[in-house]
Coordinates of C-alpha atoms and ligand atoms in Angstrom, one line a residue:
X55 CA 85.3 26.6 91.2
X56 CA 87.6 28.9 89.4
X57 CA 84.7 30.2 87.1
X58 CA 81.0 30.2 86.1
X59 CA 80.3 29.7 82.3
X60 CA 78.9 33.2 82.1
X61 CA 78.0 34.5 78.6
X62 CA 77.1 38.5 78.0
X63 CA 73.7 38.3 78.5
X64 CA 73.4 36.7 82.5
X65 CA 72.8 33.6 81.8
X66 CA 75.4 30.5 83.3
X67 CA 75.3 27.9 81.9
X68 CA 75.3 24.7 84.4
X69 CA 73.8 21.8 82.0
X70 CA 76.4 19.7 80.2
X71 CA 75.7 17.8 77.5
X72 CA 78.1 15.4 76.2
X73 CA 77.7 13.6 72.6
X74 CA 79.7 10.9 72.9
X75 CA 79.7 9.3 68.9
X76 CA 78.5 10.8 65.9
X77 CA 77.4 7.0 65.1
X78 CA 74.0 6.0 65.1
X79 CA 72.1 2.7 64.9
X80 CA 69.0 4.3 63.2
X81 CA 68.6 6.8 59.9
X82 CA 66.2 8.9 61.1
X83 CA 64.8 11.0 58.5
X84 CA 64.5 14.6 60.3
X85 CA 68.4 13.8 61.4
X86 CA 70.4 11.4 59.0
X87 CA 70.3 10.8 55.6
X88 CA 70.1 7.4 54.0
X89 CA 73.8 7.3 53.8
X90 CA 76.5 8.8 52.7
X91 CA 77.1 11.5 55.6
X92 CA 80.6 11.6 56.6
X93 CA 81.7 10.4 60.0
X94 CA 84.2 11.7 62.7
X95 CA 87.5 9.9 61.5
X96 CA 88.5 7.7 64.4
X97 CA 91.8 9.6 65.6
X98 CA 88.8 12.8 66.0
X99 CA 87.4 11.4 68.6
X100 CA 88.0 12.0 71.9
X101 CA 89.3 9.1 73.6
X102 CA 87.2 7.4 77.3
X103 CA 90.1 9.3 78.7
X104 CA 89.8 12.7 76.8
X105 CA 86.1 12.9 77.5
X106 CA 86.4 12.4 81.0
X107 CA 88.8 15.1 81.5
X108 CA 87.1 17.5 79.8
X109 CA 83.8 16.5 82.1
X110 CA 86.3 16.9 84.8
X111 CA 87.3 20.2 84.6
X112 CA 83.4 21.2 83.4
X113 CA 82.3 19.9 86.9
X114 CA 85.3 20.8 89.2
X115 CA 86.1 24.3 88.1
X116 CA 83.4 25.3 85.6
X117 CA 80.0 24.7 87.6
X118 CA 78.6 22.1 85.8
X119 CA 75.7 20.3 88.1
X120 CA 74.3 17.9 85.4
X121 CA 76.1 16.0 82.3
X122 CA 73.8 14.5 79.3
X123 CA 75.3 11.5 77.4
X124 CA 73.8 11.9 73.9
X125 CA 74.5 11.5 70.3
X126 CA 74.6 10.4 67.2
X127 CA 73.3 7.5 69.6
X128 CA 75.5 7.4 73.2
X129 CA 74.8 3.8 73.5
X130 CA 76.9 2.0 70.7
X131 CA 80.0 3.7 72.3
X132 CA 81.9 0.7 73.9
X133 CA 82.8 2.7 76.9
X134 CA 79.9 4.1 77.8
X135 CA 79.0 2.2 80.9
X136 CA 82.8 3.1 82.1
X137 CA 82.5 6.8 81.1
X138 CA 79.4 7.1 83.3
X139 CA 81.0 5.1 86.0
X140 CA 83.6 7.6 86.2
X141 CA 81.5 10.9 85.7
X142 CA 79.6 9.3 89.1
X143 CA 82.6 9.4 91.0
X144 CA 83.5 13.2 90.2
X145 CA 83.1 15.5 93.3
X146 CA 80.6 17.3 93.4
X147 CA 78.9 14.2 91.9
X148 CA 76.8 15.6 88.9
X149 CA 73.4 14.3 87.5
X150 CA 73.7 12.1 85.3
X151 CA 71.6 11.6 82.2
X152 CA 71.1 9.5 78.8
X153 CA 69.3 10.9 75.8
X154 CA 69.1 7.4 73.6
X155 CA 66.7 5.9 70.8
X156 CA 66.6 2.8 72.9
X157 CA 68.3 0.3 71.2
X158 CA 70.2 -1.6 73.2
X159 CA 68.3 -0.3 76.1
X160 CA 66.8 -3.6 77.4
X161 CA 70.1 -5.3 77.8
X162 CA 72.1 -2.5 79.3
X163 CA 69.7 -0.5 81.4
X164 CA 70.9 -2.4 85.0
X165 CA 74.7 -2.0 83.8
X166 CA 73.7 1.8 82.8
X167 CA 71.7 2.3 86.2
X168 CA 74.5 0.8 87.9
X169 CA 77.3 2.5 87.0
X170 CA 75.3 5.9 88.1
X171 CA 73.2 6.4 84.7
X172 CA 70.2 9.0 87.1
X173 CA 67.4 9.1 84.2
X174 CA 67.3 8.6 80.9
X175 CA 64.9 9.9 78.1
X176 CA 64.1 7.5 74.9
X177 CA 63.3 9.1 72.2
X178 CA 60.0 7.2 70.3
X179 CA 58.3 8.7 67.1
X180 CA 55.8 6.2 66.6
X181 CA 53.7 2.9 67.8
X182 CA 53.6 1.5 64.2
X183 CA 56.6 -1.1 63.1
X184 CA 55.4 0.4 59.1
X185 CA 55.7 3.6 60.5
X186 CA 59.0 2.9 62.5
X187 CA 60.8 1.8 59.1
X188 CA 59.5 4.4 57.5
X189 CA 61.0 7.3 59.4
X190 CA 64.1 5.4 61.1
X191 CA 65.0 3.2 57.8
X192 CA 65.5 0.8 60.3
X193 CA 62.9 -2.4 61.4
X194 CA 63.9 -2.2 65.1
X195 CA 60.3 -0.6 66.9
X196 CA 60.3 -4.0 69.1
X197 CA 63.7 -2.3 71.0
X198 CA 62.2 0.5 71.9
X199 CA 59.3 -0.4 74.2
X200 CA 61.5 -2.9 75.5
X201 CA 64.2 -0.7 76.3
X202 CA 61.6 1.5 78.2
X203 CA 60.2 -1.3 80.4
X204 CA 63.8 -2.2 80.9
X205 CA 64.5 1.1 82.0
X206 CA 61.3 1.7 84.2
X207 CA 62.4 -2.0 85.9
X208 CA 65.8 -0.6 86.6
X209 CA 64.3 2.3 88.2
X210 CA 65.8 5.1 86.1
X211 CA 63.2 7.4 87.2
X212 CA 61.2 9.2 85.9
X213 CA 61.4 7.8 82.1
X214 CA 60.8 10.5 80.0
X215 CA 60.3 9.7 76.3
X216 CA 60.9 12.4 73.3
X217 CA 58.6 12.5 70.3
X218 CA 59.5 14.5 66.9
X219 CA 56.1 14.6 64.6
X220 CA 56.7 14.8 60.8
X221 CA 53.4 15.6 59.2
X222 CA 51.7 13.2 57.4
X223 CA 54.0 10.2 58.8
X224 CA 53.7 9.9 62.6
X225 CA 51.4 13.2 63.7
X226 CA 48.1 10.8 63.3
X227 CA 49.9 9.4 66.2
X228 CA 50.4 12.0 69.0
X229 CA 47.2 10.8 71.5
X230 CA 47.8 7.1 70.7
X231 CA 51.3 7.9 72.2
X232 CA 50.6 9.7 75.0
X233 CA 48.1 7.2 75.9
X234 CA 50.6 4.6 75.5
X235 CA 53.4 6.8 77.6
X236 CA 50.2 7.7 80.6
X237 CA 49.2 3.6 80.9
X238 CA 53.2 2.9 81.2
X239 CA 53.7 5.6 83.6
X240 CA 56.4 7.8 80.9
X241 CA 56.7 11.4 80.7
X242 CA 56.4 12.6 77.3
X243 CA 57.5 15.3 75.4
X244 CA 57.2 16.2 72.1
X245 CA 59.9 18.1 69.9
X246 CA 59.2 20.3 67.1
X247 CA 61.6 19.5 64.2
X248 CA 64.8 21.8 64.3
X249 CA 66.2 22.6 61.2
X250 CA 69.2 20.8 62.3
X251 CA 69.0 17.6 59.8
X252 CA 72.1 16.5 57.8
X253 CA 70.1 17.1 54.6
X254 CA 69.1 20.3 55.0
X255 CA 65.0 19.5 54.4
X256 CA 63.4 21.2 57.3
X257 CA 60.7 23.4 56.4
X258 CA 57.9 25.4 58.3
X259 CA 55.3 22.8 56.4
X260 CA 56.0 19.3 57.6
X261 CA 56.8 21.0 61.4
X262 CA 53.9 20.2 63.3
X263 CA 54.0 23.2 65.3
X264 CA 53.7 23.2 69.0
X265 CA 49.7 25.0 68.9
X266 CA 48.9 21.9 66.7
X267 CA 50.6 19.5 68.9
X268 CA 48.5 20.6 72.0
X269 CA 45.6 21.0 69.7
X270 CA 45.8 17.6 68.6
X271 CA 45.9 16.3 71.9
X272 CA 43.3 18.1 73.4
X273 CA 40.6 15.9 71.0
X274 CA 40.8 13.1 72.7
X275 CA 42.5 14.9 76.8
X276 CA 42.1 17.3 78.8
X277 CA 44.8 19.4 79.2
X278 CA 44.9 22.6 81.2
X279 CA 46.8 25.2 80.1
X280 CA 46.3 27.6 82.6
X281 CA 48.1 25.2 84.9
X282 CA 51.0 24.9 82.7
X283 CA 54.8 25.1 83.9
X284 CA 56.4 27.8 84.0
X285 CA 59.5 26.7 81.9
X286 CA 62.2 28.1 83.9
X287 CA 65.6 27.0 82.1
X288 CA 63.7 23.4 81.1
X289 CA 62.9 24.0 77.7
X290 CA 59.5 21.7 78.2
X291 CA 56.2 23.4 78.8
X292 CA 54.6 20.9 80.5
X293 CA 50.4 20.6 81.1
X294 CA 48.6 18.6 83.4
X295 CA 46.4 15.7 81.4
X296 CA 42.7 15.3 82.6
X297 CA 43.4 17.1 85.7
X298 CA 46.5 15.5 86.4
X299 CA 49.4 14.1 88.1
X300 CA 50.4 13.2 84.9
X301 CA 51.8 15.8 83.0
X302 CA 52.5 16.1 78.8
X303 CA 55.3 18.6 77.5
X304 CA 56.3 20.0 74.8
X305 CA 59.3 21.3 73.4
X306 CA 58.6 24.0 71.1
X307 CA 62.0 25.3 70.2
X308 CA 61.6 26.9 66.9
X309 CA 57.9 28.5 67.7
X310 CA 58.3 29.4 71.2
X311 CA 62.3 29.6 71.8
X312 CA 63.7 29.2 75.6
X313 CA 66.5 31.1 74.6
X314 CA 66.7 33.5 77.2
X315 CA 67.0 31.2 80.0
X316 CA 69.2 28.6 78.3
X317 CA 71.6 27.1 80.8
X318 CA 73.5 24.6 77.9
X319 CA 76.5 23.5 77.0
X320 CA 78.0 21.2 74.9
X321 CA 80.9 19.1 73.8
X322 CA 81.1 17.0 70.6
X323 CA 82.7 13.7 69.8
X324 CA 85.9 15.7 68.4
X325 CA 86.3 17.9 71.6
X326 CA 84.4 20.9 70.8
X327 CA 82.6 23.0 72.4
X328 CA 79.6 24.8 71.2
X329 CA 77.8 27.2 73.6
X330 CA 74.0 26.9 71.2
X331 CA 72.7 23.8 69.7
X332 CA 72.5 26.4 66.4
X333 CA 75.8 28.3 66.6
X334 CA 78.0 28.7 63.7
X335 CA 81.0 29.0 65.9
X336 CA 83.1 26.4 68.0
X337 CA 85.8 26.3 70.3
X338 CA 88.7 23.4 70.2
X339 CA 89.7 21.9 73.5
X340 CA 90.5 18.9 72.4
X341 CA 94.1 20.5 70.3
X342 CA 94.6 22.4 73.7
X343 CA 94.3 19.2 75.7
X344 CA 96.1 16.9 73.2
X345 CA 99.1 20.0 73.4
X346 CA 99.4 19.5 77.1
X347 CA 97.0 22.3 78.5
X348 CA 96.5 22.6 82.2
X349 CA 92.9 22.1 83.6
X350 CA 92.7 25.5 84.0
X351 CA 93.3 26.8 80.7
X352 CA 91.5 24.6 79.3
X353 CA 89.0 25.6 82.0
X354 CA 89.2 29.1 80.2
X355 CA 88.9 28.6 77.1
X356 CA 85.7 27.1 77.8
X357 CA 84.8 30.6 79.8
X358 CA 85.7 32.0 77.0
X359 CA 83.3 30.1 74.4
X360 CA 80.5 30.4 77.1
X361 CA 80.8 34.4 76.9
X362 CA 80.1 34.7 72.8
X363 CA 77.0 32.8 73.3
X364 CA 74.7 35.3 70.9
X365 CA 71.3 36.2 73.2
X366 CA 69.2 33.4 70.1
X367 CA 69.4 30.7 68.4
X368 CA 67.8 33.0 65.0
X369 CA 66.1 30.2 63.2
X370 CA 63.3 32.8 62.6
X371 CA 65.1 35.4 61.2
X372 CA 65.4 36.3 57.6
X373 CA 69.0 35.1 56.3
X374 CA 69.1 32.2 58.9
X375 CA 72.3 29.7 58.1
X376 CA 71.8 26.2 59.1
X377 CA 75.3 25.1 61.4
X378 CA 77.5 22.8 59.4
X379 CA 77.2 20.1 61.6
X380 CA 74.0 18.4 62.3
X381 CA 71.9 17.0 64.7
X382 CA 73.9 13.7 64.8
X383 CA 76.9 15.4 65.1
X384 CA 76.5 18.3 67.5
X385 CA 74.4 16.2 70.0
X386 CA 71.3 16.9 70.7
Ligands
SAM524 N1 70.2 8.9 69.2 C1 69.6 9.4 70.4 C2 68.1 9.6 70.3 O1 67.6 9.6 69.1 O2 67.5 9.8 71.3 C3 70.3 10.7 70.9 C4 70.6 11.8 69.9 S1 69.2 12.5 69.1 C5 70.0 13.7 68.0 C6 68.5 13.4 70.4 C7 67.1 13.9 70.2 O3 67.0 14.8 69.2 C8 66.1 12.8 69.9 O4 65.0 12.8 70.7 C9 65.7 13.1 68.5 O5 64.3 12.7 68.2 C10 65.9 14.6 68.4 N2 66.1 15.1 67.1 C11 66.9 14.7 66.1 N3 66.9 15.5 65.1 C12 66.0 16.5 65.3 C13 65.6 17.6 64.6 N4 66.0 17.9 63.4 N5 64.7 18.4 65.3 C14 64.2 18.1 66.5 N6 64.6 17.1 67.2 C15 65.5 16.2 66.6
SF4_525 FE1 70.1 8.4 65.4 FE2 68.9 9.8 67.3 FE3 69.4 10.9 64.9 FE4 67.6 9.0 65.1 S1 67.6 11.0 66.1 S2 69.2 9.1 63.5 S3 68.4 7.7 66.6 S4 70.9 10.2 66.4

């Protein structure tokens, strides 16, 4: 290892993740507009190639114990089963992880799981198909579950799925989905809503806030937050439900931020990399690796990115600026 991915404040950053397409299958509404947001122009991307360079040199000389495939939605990228193949075989072999919406899931998960896909989380906002079309713009809620039990089959252990409640579309819903995630044996985790969406309509109003999420839950559970997780560098506070094993999380990023013991990294679709899910700032590797760069200067500039991380992501301060890419985009 030539280098940790240090930043000024102590922190070292050994979690990849990897958006692999800016393309997605679904609209959802607190990511995507109905249409009309730009894509990456096709010579932008990073080719199967590219990306597993880069990966490469983040896992041989830069640290990096875990890689996150993630989007836009990972899964309608052709490669994808051969990019993970590859990332497997990398010494020292990293964890390897899938943040998808699911689609697809059911057909690919032993393909996925094969290749040397570890776990995988599945992001599902609602049990409802009215309510499904209504937030994703698309009529596909019969993929999800499926791709769950598909992934559960496969053994892509544990399942974790991601919730983001809007209020007043899906937050009616958040004990009807843990109850559905405890009987199917899934972790969940709920998300508050980042202002990270394409259109620029977050507001404090329709984020159900992280108090109201575990308040919410606790009508109907028992959750014990005196035995909750200590969050470490996972950014989910987790709680044991009626006693336990099973757990709940949740992911309060805007009300109760991880910040200071982030351990991220990430590379877009283009070949940048951005050292906060929020920062204004990235760093090209992909003109560096298209010029001929060795590993290891490409290996520093990365170092280099790493050490301007700022100490937080400042969504609560006054004069916040929304980064210019979103969600979809950045990878999330
Ligand atoms: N398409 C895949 C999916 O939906 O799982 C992967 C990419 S998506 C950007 C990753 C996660 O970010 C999903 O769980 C999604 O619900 C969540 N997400 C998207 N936009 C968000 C936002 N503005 N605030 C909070 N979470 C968001
Ligand atoms: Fe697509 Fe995921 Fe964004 Fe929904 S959250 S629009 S599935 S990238």
């Amino acid at each position: 290892m030539t280098s940790a991915l240090l930043d000024t404040f102590g922190r070292v950053a050994t979690d990849l993740r990897v958006s692999l397409t800016d393309r997605c299958n679904l609209r959802c509404t607190y990511c995507m507009p109905a249409e009309g947001l730009a894509r990456l122009p096709k010579p932008e991307l990073l080719t199967d190639d590219e990306v597993l360079r880069l990966i490469e040199v983040a896992v041989t000389l830069l640290g990096i114990t875990e890689v996150r495939f993630t989007g836009g939605e990972p899964l309608v990228r052709r490669g994808v089963v051969d990019i993970i193949r590859r990332t497997a075989q990398l010494a020292p072999r990293p964890t390897i992880s899938a943040t998808t919406n699911g689609i697809g899931l059911a057909r690919t998960a032993g393909a996925l799981r094969d290749a040397g896909l570890d776990r995988v989380n599945v992001s599902l906002d609602t049990l409802s198909e009215t309510v499904f079309a209504e937030l994703t713009r698309r009529d596909r809620l019969a993929d999800v579950p499926a791709g769950l039990a598909a992934a559960s089959a496969v053994g892509l252990a544990p399942v974790k799925v991601n919730t983001v409640l809007m209020r007043g579309v899906n937050d009616h819903e958040a004990s009807d989905i843990l109850d559905y995630c405890l009987d199917h044996g899934f972790e969940l985790r709920f998300i508050e809503h980042m202002p990270l969406d394409a259109q620029h309509q977050w507001s404090r109003e329709t984020m159900v806030t992280a108090e109201e999420i575990l308040e919410r839950l606790s009508r109907r559970h028992t959750l014990s937050p005196e035995l909750a997780s200590i969050r470490g560098s996972a950014p989910a506070e987790t709680f044991p439900v009626d006693g336990g094993p099973a757990r709940v999380g949740v992911i309060a990023s805007v009300t109760r931020p991880f910040c200071g013991s982030c351990d991220r990294t990430r590379l877009t679709a283009d070949g940048r990399v951005r050292n906060c899910l929020f920062a204004q700032g990235e760093t090209d590797l992909r003109g560096l690796l298209r010029a001929g760069a060795s590993d290891e200067a490409i290996a520093q500039s990365w170092v280099g990115a790493m050490w301007a991380k700022q100490p937080g992501h400042g969504v609560n301060d006054v004069g916040y600026l929304q980064p210019d890419r979103p969600m979809s985009a950045i990878g999330g």
